[in-house]
PDB file of N, CA and C in Angstrom:
ATOM      1  N   UNK A   1    -114.162  -4.081  21.586  1.00 46.00           N
ATOM      2  CA  UNK A   1    -112.755  -4.135  20.970  1.00 46.00           C
ATOM      3  C   UNK A   1    -111.857  -3.372  21.691  1.00 46.00           C
ATOM      4  N   UNK A   2    -112.277  -2.510  22.432  1.00 49.00           N
ATOM      5  CA  UNK A   2    -111.426  -1.883  23.315  1.00 49.00           C
ATOM      6  C   UNK A   2    -110.675  -2.766  24.170  1.00 49.00           C
ATOM      7  N   UNK A   3    -111.325  -3.834  24.706  1.00 71.00           N
ATOM      8  CA  UNK A   3    -110.650  -4.726  25.540  1.00 71.00           C
ATOM      9  C   UNK A   3    -109.598  -5.567  24.934  1.00 71.00           C
ATOM     10  N   UNK A   4    -109.748  -5.937  23.845  1.00 66.00           N
ATOM     11  CA  UNK A   4    -108.703  -6.621  22.942  1.00 66.00           C
ATOM     12  C   UNK A   4    -107.545  -5.829  22.646  1.00 66.00           C
ATOM     13  N   UNK A   5    -107.672  -4.442  22.445  1.00 67.00           N
ATOM     14  CA  UNK A   5    -106.739  -3.576  22.421  1.00 67.00           C
ATOM     15  C   UNK A   5    -105.830  -3.232  23.600  1.00 67.00           C
ATOM     16  N   UNK A   6    -106.601  -3.360  24.632  1.00 69.00           N
ATOM     17  CA  UNK A   6    -106.041  -3.182  26.084  1.00 69.00           C
ATOM     18  C   UNK A   6    -105.198  -4.371  26.359  1.00 69.00           C
ATOM     19  N   UNK A   7    -105.544  -5.519  25.859  1.00 72.00           N
ATOM     20  CA  UNK A   7    -104.787  -6.660  26.149  1.00 72.00           C
ATOM     21  C   UNK A   7    -103.574  -6.697  25.420  1.00 72.00           C
ATOM     22  N   UNK A   8    -103.673  -6.133  24.159  1.00 71.00           N
ATOM     23  CA  UNK A   8    -102.385  -6.165  23.209  1.00 71.00           C
ATOM     24  C   UNK A   8    -101.507  -5.224  23.839  1.00 71.00           C
ATOM     25  N   UNK A   9    -101.967  -3.938  24.283  1.00 72.00           N
ATOM     26  CA  UNK A   9    -100.974  -3.059  24.859  1.00 72.00           C
ATOM     27  C   UNK A   9    -100.477  -3.477  26.227  1.00 72.00           C
ATOM     28  N   UNK A  10    -101.385  -4.240  27.014  1.00 73.00           N
ATOM     29  CA  UNK A  10    -100.686  -4.794  28.115  1.00 73.00           C
ATOM     30  C   UNK A  10     -99.538  -5.761  27.894  1.00 73.00           C
ATOM     31  N   UNK A  11     -99.729  -6.601  26.880  1.00 77.00           N
ATOM     32  CA  UNK A  11     -98.734  -7.685  26.478  1.00 77.00           C
ATOM     33  C   UNK A  11     -97.556  -6.927  26.068  1.00 77.00           C
ATOM     34  N   UNK A  12     -97.713  -5.885  25.222  1.00 87.00           N
ATOM     35  CA  UNK A  12     -96.593  -5.086  24.613  1.00 87.00           C
ATOM     36  C   UNK A  12     -95.899  -4.532  25.738  1.00 87.00           C
ATOM     37  N   UNK A  13     -96.583  -3.839  26.567  1.00 85.00           N
ATOM     38  CA  UNK A  13     -96.010  -3.278  27.914  1.00 85.00           C
ATOM     39  C   UNK A  13     -95.156  -4.275  28.671  1.00 85.00           C
ATOM     40  N   UNK A  14     -95.821  -5.499  28.927  1.00 88.00           N
ATOM     41  CA  UNK A  14     -95.104  -6.536  29.798  1.00 88.00           C
ATOM     42  C   UNK A  14     -93.722  -6.897  28.962  1.00 88.00           C
ATOM     43  N   UNK A  15     -93.931  -7.145  27.622  1.00 91.00           N
ATOM     44  CA  UNK A  15     -92.647  -7.577  26.745  1.00 91.00           C
ATOM     45  C   UNK A  15     -91.599  -6.488  26.988  1.00 91.00           C
ATOM     46  N   UNK A  16     -92.080  -5.196  26.715  1.00 91.00           N
ATOM     47  CA  UNK A  16     -91.118  -4.090  26.986  1.00 91.00           C
ATOM     48  C   UNK A  16     -90.278  -4.187  28.323  1.00 91.00           C
ATOM     49  N   UNK A  17     -91.165  -4.279  29.333  1.00 92.00           N
ATOM     50  CA  UNK A  17     -90.628  -4.360  30.723  1.00 92.00           C
ATOM     51  C   UNK A  17     -89.697  -5.417  30.801  1.00 92.00           C
ATOM     52  N   UNK A  18     -89.925  -6.600  30.348  1.00 92.00           N
ATOM     53  CA  UNK A  18     -89.227  -7.858  30.376  1.00 92.00           C
ATOM     54  C   UNK A  18     -87.942  -7.452  29.623  1.00 92.00           C
ATOM     55  N   UNK A  19     -87.915  -6.851  28.454  1.00 94.00           N
ATOM     56  CA  UNK A  19     -86.769  -6.381  27.613  1.00 94.00           C
ATOM     57  C   UNK A  19     -85.800  -5.431  28.387  1.00 94.00           C
ATOM     58  N   UNK A  20     -86.546  -4.525  29.166  1.00 94.00           N
ATOM     59  CA  UNK A  20     -85.980  -3.529  29.798  1.00 94.00           C
ATOM     60  C   UNK A  20     -85.130  -4.224  31.148  1.00 94.00           C
ATOM     61  N   UNK A  21     -85.694  -5.085  31.760  1.00 94.00           N
ATOM     62  CA  UNK A  21     -85.346  -5.856  32.728  1.00 94.00           C
ATOM     63  C   UNK A  21     -84.018  -6.609  32.449  1.00 94.00           C
ATOM     64  N   UNK A  22     -84.176  -7.293  31.156  1.00 95.00           N
ATOM     65  CA  UNK A  22     -82.854  -8.085  30.650  1.00 95.00           C
ATOM     66  C   UNK A  22     -81.844  -7.157  30.444  1.00 95.00           C
ATOM     67  N   UNK A  23     -82.037  -5.979  29.787  1.00 95.00           N
ATOM     68  CA  UNK A  23     -81.045  -5.079  29.399  1.00 95.00           C
ATOM     69  C   UNK A  23     -80.309  -4.582  30.741  1.00 95.00           C
ATOM     70  N   UNK A  24     -81.167  -4.258  31.837  1.00 95.00           N
ATOM     71  CA  UNK A  24     -80.590  -3.618  32.991  1.00 95.00           C
ATOM     72  C   UNK A  24     -79.702  -4.748  33.678  1.00 95.00           C
ATOM     73  N   UNK A  25     -80.175  -6.012  33.595  1.00 95.00           N
ATOM     74  CA  UNK A  25     -79.340  -7.057  34.177  1.00 95.00           C
ATOM     75  C   UNK A  25     -78.047  -7.238  33.414  1.00 95.00           C
ATOM     76  N   UNK A  26     -78.064  -7.127  32.122  1.00 95.00           N
ATOM     77  CA  UNK A  26     -76.808  -7.197  31.395  1.00 95.00           C
ATOM     78  C   UNK A  26     -75.952  -5.993  31.650  1.00 95.00           C
ATOM     79  N   UNK A  27     -76.483  -4.855  31.850  1.00 95.00           N
ATOM     80  CA  UNK A  27     -75.835  -3.703  32.165  1.00 95.00           C
ATOM     81  C   UNK A  27     -75.158  -3.952  33.706  1.00 95.00           C
ATOM     82  N   UNK A  28     -75.840  -4.240  34.636  1.00 95.00           N
ATOM     83  CA  UNK A  28     -75.361  -4.492  35.817  1.00 95.00           C
ATOM     84  C   UNK A  28     -74.183  -5.333  35.786  1.00 95.00           C
ATOM     85  N   UNK A  29     -74.339  -6.547  35.040  1.00 94.00           N
ATOM     86  CA  UNK A  29     -73.305  -7.562  34.993  1.00 94.00           C
ATOM     87  C   UNK A  29     -71.977  -6.872  34.278  1.00 94.00           C
ATOM     88  N   UNK A  30     -72.128  -6.056  33.258  1.00 94.00           N
ATOM     89  CA  UNK A  30     -71.189  -5.417  32.610  1.00 94.00           C
ATOM     90  C   UNK A  30     -70.450  -4.477  33.573  1.00 94.00           C
ATOM     91  N   UNK A  31     -71.163  -3.754  34.472  1.00 94.00           N
ATOM     92  CA  UNK A  31     -70.665  -2.823  35.457  1.00 94.00           C
ATOM     93  C   UNK A  31     -70.004  -3.535  36.411  1.00 94.00           C
ATOM     94  N   UNK A  32     -70.372  -4.579  36.815  1.00 93.00           N
ATOM     95  CA  UNK A  32     -69.682  -5.345  37.807  1.00 93.00           C
ATOM     96  C   UNK A  32     -68.303  -5.917  37.380  1.00 93.00           C
ATOM     97  N   UNK A  33     -68.388  -6.439  36.096  1.00 92.00           N
ATOM     98  CA  UNK A  33     -67.126  -6.969  35.579  1.00 92.00           C
ATOM     99  C   UNK A  33     -66.078  -5.776  35.414  1.00 92.00           C
ATOM    100  N   UNK A  34     -66.632  -4.700  35.028  1.00 91.00           N
ATOM    101  CA  UNK A  34     -65.682  -3.366  34.699  1.00 91.00           C
ATOM    102  C   UNK A  34     -65.114  -3.082  35.943  1.00 91.00           C
ATOM    103  N   UNK A  35     -65.940  -2.986  37.218  1.00 89.00           N
ATOM    104  CA  UNK A  35     -65.376  -2.672  38.477  1.00 89.00           C
ATOM    105  C   UNK A  35     -64.428  -3.620  38.856  1.00 89.00           C
ATOM    106  N   UNK A  36     -64.700  -4.979  38.810  1.00 89.00           N
ATOM    107  CA  UNK A  36     -63.658  -5.992  39.086  1.00 89.00           C
ATOM    108  C   UNK A  36     -62.333  -5.734  38.326  1.00 89.00           C
ATOM    109  N   UNK A  37     -62.525  -5.472  37.120  1.00 86.00           N
ATOM    110  CA  UNK A  37     -61.159  -5.469  36.206  1.00 86.00           C
ATOM    111  C   UNK A  37     -60.465  -4.087  36.905  1.00 86.00           C
ATOM    112  N   UNK A  38     -61.096  -3.016  36.991  1.00 85.00           N
ATOM    113  CA  UNK A  38     -60.619  -1.931  37.563  1.00 85.00           C
ATOM    114  C   UNK A  38     -59.843  -2.161  38.946  1.00 85.00           C
ATOM    115  N   UNK A  39     -60.495  -3.021  39.858  1.00 85.00           N
ATOM    116  CA  UNK A  39     -59.856  -3.330  41.051  1.00 85.00           C
ATOM    117  C   UNK A  39     -58.667  -4.185  40.867  1.00 85.00           C
ATOM    118  N   UNK A  40     -58.888  -5.166  39.956  1.00 85.00           N
ATOM    119  CA  UNK A  40     -57.721  -6.038  39.604  1.00 85.00           C
ATOM    120  C   UNK A  40     -56.564  -5.160  39.176  1.00 85.00           C
ATOM    121  N   UNK A  41     -56.756  -4.335  38.213  1.00 84.00           N
ATOM    122  CA  UNK A  41     -55.785  -3.452  37.654  1.00 84.00           C
ATOM    123  C   UNK A  41     -54.995  -2.638  38.709  1.00 84.00           C
ATOM    124  N   UNK A  42     -55.863  -2.149  39.678  1.00 83.00           N
ATOM    125  CA  UNK A  42     -55.366  -1.421  40.852  1.00 83.00           C
ATOM    126  C   UNK A  42     -54.318  -2.429  41.709  1.00 83.00           C
ATOM    127  N   UNK A  43     -54.901  -3.601  41.981  1.00 87.00           N
ATOM    128  CA  UNK A  43     -53.948  -4.584  42.705  1.00 87.00           C
ATOM    129  C   UNK A  43     -52.739  -4.798  41.818  1.00 87.00           C
ATOM    130  N   UNK A  44     -52.820  -4.998  40.518  1.00 87.00           N
ATOM    131  CA  UNK A  44     -51.601  -5.267  39.742  1.00 87.00           C
ATOM    132  C   UNK A  44     -50.647  -4.029  39.780  1.00 87.00           C
ATOM    133  N   UNK A  45     -51.174  -2.815  39.729  1.00 88.00           N
ATOM    134  CA  UNK A  45     -50.416  -1.626  39.883  1.00 88.00           C
ATOM    135  C   UNK A  45     -49.702  -1.635  41.290  1.00 88.00           C
ATOM    136  N   UNK A  46     -50.383  -1.777  42.297  1.00 89.00           N
ATOM    137  CA  UNK A  46     -49.823  -1.829  43.574  1.00 89.00           C
ATOM    138  C   UNK A  46     -48.803  -2.811  43.574  1.00 89.00           C
ATOM    139  N   UNK A  47     -48.990  -4.184  43.251  1.00 90.00           N
ATOM    140  CA  UNK A  47     -48.162  -5.143  43.252  1.00 90.00           C
ATOM    141  C   UNK A  47     -46.796  -4.844  42.453  1.00 90.00           C
ATOM    142  N   UNK A  48     -46.970  -4.176  41.234  1.00 91.00           N
ATOM    143  CA  UNK A  48     -45.867  -3.796  40.509  1.00 91.00           C
ATOM    144  C   UNK A  48     -45.043  -2.674  41.282  1.00 91.00           C
ATOM    145  N   UNK A  49     -45.719  -1.731  41.810  1.00 92.00           N
ATOM    146  CA  UNK A  49     -44.958  -0.694  42.662  1.00 92.00           C
ATOM    147  C   UNK A  49     -44.235  -1.438  43.647  1.00 92.00           C
ATOM    148  N   UNK A  50     -44.731  -2.417  44.477  1.00 92.00           N
ATOM    149  CA  UNK A  50     -43.978  -3.082  45.514  1.00 92.00           C
ATOM    150  C   UNK A  50     -42.887  -3.702  44.972  1.00 92.00           C
ATOM    151  N   UNK A  51     -43.049  -4.438  43.849  1.00 94.00           N
ATOM    152  CA  UNK A  51     -41.958  -5.243  43.212  1.00 94.00           C
ATOM    153  C   UNK A  51     -40.777  -4.238  42.752  1.00 94.00           C
ATOM    154  N   UNK A  52     -41.272  -3.162  42.285  1.00 95.00           N
ATOM    155  CA  UNK A  52     -40.236  -2.129  41.840  1.00 95.00           C
ATOM    156  C   UNK A  52     -39.309  -1.629  43.030  1.00 95.00           C
ATOM    157  N   UNK A  53     -40.180  -1.375  44.230  1.00 95.00           N
ATOM    158  CA  UNK A  53     -39.420  -0.903  45.360  1.00 95.00           C
ATOM    159  C   UNK A  53     -38.368  -1.903  45.887  1.00 95.00           C
ATOM    160  N   UNK A  54     -39.020  -3.373  45.849  1.00 95.00           N
ATOM    161  CA  UNK A  54     -38.210  -4.414  46.339  1.00 95.00           C
ATOM    162  C   UNK A  54     -36.824  -4.511  45.437  1.00 95.00           C
ATOM    163  N   UNK A  55     -37.083  -4.213  43.992  1.00 95.00           N
ATOM    164  CA  UNK A  55     -35.984  -4.472  43.164  1.00 95.00           C
ATOM    165  C   UNK A  55     -35.041  -3.328  43.404  1.00 95.00           C
ATOM    166  N   UNK A  56     -35.465  -2.040  43.769  1.00 96.00           N
ATOM    167  CA  UNK A  56     -34.495  -1.027  43.893  1.00 96.00           C
ATOM    168  C   UNK A  56     -33.706  -1.203  45.283  1.00 96.00           C
ATOM    169  N   UNK A  57     -34.434  -1.821  46.299  1.00 95.00           N
ATOM    170  CA  UNK A  57     -33.667  -2.118  47.549  1.00 95.00           C
ATOM    171  C   UNK A  57     -32.842  -3.094  47.359  1.00 95.00           C
ATOM    172  N   UNK A  58     -33.076  -4.227  46.659  1.00 95.00           N
ATOM    173  CA  UNK A  58     -32.105  -5.348  46.330  1.00 95.00           C
ATOM    174  C   UNK A  58     -30.886  -4.960  45.603  1.00 95.00           C
ATOM    175  N   UNK A  59     -31.103  -3.994  44.658  1.00 96.00           N
ATOM    176  CA  UNK A  59     -30.066  -3.441  43.674  1.00 96.00           C
ATOM    177  C   UNK A  59     -29.191  -2.713  44.827  1.00 96.00           C
ATOM    178  N   UNK A  60     -29.519  -2.004  45.729  1.00 96.00           N
ATOM    179  CA  UNK A  60     -28.846  -1.113  46.563  1.00 96.00           C
ATOM    180  C   UNK A  60     -28.058  -2.119  47.490  1.00 96.00           C
ATOM    181  N   UNK A  61     -28.668  -3.174  47.924  1.00 95.00           N
ATOM    182  CA  UNK A  61     -27.997  -4.077  48.874  1.00 95.00           C
ATOM    183  C   UNK A  61     -26.981  -4.912  48.040  1.00 95.00           C
ATOM    184  N   UNK A  62     -27.159  -5.246  46.840  1.00 95.00           N
ATOM    185  CA  UNK A  62     -26.165  -5.880  45.871  1.00 95.00           C
ATOM    186  C   UNK A  62     -24.977  -4.957  45.761  1.00 95.00           C
ATOM    187  N   UNK A  63     -25.244  -3.661  45.425  1.00 96.00           N
ATOM    188  CA  UNK A  63     -24.087  -2.853  45.196  1.00 96.00           C
ATOM    189  C   UNK A  63     -23.152  -2.560  46.520  1.00 96.00           C
ATOM    190  N   UNK A  64     -24.016  -2.662  47.646  1.00 96.00           N
ATOM    191  CA  UNK A  64     -23.274  -2.575  48.902  1.00 96.00           C
ATOM    192  C   UNK A  64     -22.301  -3.830  49.224  1.00 96.00           C
ATOM    193  N   UNK A  65     -23.005  -4.976  48.989  1.00 96.00           N
ATOM    194  CA  UNK A  65     -22.306  -6.243  49.201  1.00 96.00           C
ATOM    195  C   UNK A  65     -21.130  -6.353  48.161  1.00 96.00           C
ATOM    196  N   UNK A  66     -21.307  -5.828  46.934  1.00 95.00           N
ATOM    197  CA  UNK A  66     -20.166  -5.884  45.980  1.00 95.00           C
ATOM    198  C   UNK A  66     -18.957  -4.897  46.502  1.00 95.00           C
ATOM    199  N   UNK A  67     -19.449  -3.935  46.984  1.00 96.00           N
ATOM    200  CA  UNK A  67     -18.447  -2.923  47.619  1.00 96.00           C
ATOM    201  C   UNK A  67     -17.643  -3.529  48.823  1.00 96.00           C
ATOM    202  N   UNK A  68     -18.412  -4.189  49.660  1.00 95.00           N
ATOM    203  CA  UNK A  68     -17.791  -4.965  50.839  1.00 95.00           C
ATOM    204  C   UNK A  68     -16.857  -6.055  50.290  1.00 95.00           C
ATOM    205  N   UNK A  69     -17.337  -6.759  49.214  1.00 95.00           N
ATOM    206  CA  UNK A  69     -16.519  -7.807  48.827  1.00 95.00           C
ATOM    207  C   UNK A  69     -15.334  -7.184  48.280  1.00 95.00           C
ATOM    208  N   UNK A  70     -15.351  -6.188  47.432  1.00 95.00           N
ATOM    209  CA  UNK A  70     -14.021  -5.525  46.948  1.00 95.00           C
ATOM    210  C   UNK A  70     -13.145  -5.178  48.111  1.00 95.00           C
ATOM    211  N   UNK A  71     -13.683  -4.519  49.078  1.00 95.00           N
ATOM    212  CA  UNK A  71     -12.811  -4.135  50.325  1.00 95.00           C
ATOM    213  C   UNK A  71     -12.153  -5.479  51.017  1.00 95.00           C
ATOM    214  N   UNK A  72     -13.076  -6.415  50.940  1.00 95.00           N
ATOM    215  CA  UNK A  72     -12.585  -7.644  51.636  1.00 95.00           C
ATOM    216  C   UNK A  72     -11.332  -8.312  50.892  1.00 95.00           C
ATOM    217  N   UNK A  73     -11.499  -8.253  49.457  1.00 94.00           N
ATOM    218  CA  UNK A  73     -10.453  -8.695  48.593  1.00 94.00           C
ATOM    219  C   UNK A  73      -9.158  -7.978  48.792  1.00 94.00           C
ATOM    220  N   UNK A  74      -9.441  -6.550  49.025  1.00 95.00           N
ATOM    221  CA  UNK A  74      -8.085  -5.742  49.239  1.00 95.00           C
ATOM    222  C   UNK A  74      -7.518  -6.225  50.526  1.00 95.00           C
ATOM    223  N   UNK A  75      -8.312  -6.334  51.547  1.00 95.00           N
ATOM    224  CA  UNK A  75      -7.834  -6.675  52.862  1.00 95.00           C
ATOM    225  C   UNK A  75      -7.093  -7.866  52.938  1.00 95.00           C
ATOM    226  N   UNK A  76      -7.846  -8.868  52.152  1.00 95.00           N
ATOM    227  CA  UNK A  76      -7.221 -10.351  52.065  1.00 95.00           C
ATOM    228  C   UNK A  76      -5.906 -10.291  51.297  1.00 95.00           C
ATOM    229  N   UNK A  77      -5.825  -9.548  50.464  1.00 94.00           N
ATOM    230  CA  UNK A  77      -4.423  -9.521  49.677  1.00 94.00           C
ATOM    231  C   UNK A  77      -3.380  -9.027  50.565  1.00 94.00           C
ATOM    232  N   UNK A  78      -3.851  -7.861  51.315  1.00 95.00           N
ATOM    233  CA  UNK A  78      -2.831  -7.294  52.269  1.00 95.00           C
ATOM    234  C   UNK A  78      -2.451  -8.067  53.246  1.00 95.00           C
ATOM    235  N   UNK A  79      -3.337  -8.804  54.001  1.00 95.00           N
ATOM    236  CA  UNK A  79      -2.930  -9.798  54.943  1.00 95.00           C
ATOM    237  C   UNK A  79      -2.158 -11.021  54.429  1.00 95.00           C
ATOM    238  N   UNK A  80      -2.537 -11.507  53.240  1.00 95.00           N
ATOM    239  CA  UNK A  80      -1.725 -12.437  52.551  1.00 95.00           C
ATOM    240  C   UNK A  80      -0.148 -11.985  52.362  1.00 95.00           C
ATOM    241  N   UNK A  81       0.000 -10.668  51.879  1.00 96.00           N
ATOM    242  CA  UNK A  81       1.310 -10.111  51.796  1.00 96.00           C
ATOM    243  C   UNK A  81       2.057 -10.132  53.267  1.00 96.00           C
ATOM    244  N   UNK A  82       1.282  -9.637  54.185  1.00 96.00           N
ATOM    245  CA  UNK A  82       1.929  -9.543  55.539  1.00 96.00           C
ATOM    246  C   UNK A  82       2.391 -10.881  55.970  1.00 96.00           C
ATOM    247  N   UNK A  83       1.454 -11.977  55.797  1.00 96.00           N
ATOM    248  CA  UNK A  83       1.829 -13.127  56.208  1.00 96.00           C
ATOM    249  C   UNK A  83       2.981 -13.809  55.400  1.00 96.00           C
ATOM    250  N   UNK A  84       2.968 -13.530  54.269  1.00 96.00           N
ATOM    251  CA  UNK A  84       4.282 -13.953  53.449  1.00 96.00           C
ATOM    252  C   UNK A  84       5.565 -13.334  53.987  1.00 96.00           C
ATOM    253  N   UNK A  85       5.457 -12.173  54.311  1.00 97.00           N
ATOM    254  CA  UNK A  85       6.717 -11.377  54.883  1.00 97.00           C
ATOM    255  C   UNK A  85       6.904 -11.895  56.300  1.00 97.00           C
ATOM    256  N   UNK A  86       5.949 -12.242  57.076  1.00 97.00           N
ATOM    257  CA  UNK A  86       6.164 -12.801  58.442  1.00 97.00           C
ATOM    258  C   UNK A  86       6.696 -14.314  58.232  1.00 97.00           C
ATOM    259  N   UNK A  87       6.215 -14.929  57.416  1.00 96.00           N
ATOM    260  CA  UNK A  87       6.949 -16.321  57.063  1.00 96.00           C
ATOM    261  C   UNK A  87       8.453 -16.344  56.832  1.00 96.00           C
ATOM    262  N   UNK A  88       8.596 -15.378  55.822  1.00 96.00           N
ATOM    263  CA  UNK A  88      10.069 -15.106  55.431  1.00 96.00           C
ATOM    264  C   UNK A  88      10.907 -14.632  56.571  1.00 96.00           C
ATOM    265  N   UNK A  89      10.430 -13.850  57.338  1.00 95.00           N
ATOM    266  CA  UNK A  89      11.190 -13.400  58.509  1.00 95.00           C
ATOM    267  C   UNK A  89      11.400 -14.482  59.442  1.00 95.00           C
ATOM    268  N   UNK A  90      10.434 -15.389  59.935  1.00 95.00           N
ATOM    269  CA  UNK A  90      10.511 -16.506  60.610  1.00 95.00           C
ATOM    270  C   UNK A  90      11.427 -17.391  60.060  1.00 95.00           C
ATOM    271  N   UNK A  91      11.583 -17.807  58.694  1.00 94.00           N
ATOM    272  CA  UNK A  91      12.499 -18.667  58.173  1.00 94.00           C
ATOM    273  C   UNK A  91      13.838 -18.070  58.343  1.00 94.00           C
ATOM    274  N   UNK A  92      14.010 -16.804  58.061  1.00 92.00           N
ATOM    275  CA  UNK A  92      15.337 -16.198  58.223  1.00 92.00           C
ATOM    276  C   UNK A  92      15.875 -16.292  59.568  1.00 92.00           C
ATOM    277  N   UNK A  93      14.999 -16.060  60.601  1.00 93.00           N
ATOM    278  CA  UNK A  93      15.336 -16.130  62.028  1.00 93.00           C
ATOM    279  C   UNK A  93      15.749 -17.665  62.306  1.00 93.00           C
ATOM    280  N   UNK A  94      14.974 -18.546  61.847  1.00 92.00           N
ATOM    281  CA  UNK A  94      15.336 -19.922  62.197  1.00 92.00           C
ATOM    282  C   UNK A  94      16.626 -20.549  61.406  1.00 92.00           C
ATOM    283  N   UNK A  95      16.824 -19.958  60.289  1.00 91.00           N
ATOM    284  CA  UNK A  95      18.045 -20.385  59.623  1.00 91.00           C
ATOM    285  C   UNK A  95      19.378 -19.742  60.091  1.00 91.00           C
ATOM    286  N   UNK A  96      19.114 -18.828  60.998  1.00 81.00           N
ATOM    287  CA  UNK A  96      20.217 -18.325  61.698  1.00 81.00           C
ATOM    288  C   UNK A  96      21.039 -17.321  60.936  1.00 81.00           C
ATOM    289  N   UNK A  97      21.968 -16.504  61.488  1.00 75.00           N
ATOM    290  CA  UNK A  97      22.719 -15.572  60.771  1.00 75.00           C
ATOM    291  C   UNK A  97      23.698 -16.107  59.625  1.00 75.00           C
ATOM    292  N   UNK A  98      24.108 -17.286  59.805  1.00 63.00           N
ATOM    293  CA  UNK A  98      25.032 -17.735  58.890  1.00 63.00           C
ATOM    294  C   UNK A  98      24.353 -18.645  57.790  1.00 63.00           C
ATOM    295  N   UNK A  99      23.080 -18.796  57.902  1.00 52.00           N
ATOM    296  CA  UNK A  99      22.386 -19.548  56.849  1.00 52.00           C
ATOM    297  C   UNK A  99      22.372 -21.076  57.182  1.00 52.00           C
ATOM    298  N   UNK A 100      22.893 -21.425  58.395  1.00 53.00           N
ATOM    299  CA  UNK A 100      22.707 -22.928  58.756  1.00 53.00           C
ATOM    300  C   UNK A 100      21.580 -23.392  59.534  1.00 53.00           C
TER     301      UNK A 100
END
């Protein structure tokens, strides 16, 4: 009977080792998924930081472009006024001193 008991113990041990192997495989899979999720999260955080830097740079460039446009509008207005005065002066000169 000692042999039958040994066989039962061996089968139970093999079953336990099989369950342990299956549990370890599940644990390895879970760890791999977790590591990939952390890596992906890090990639997203890096991408977000780059997007935030781009947004800040673009906002600065937009502000600068807006300021240039405002200066250009002022300059254009001044040029327009000077041209109007020059046109009037030329008309006055061409019309002569007596308006003829």
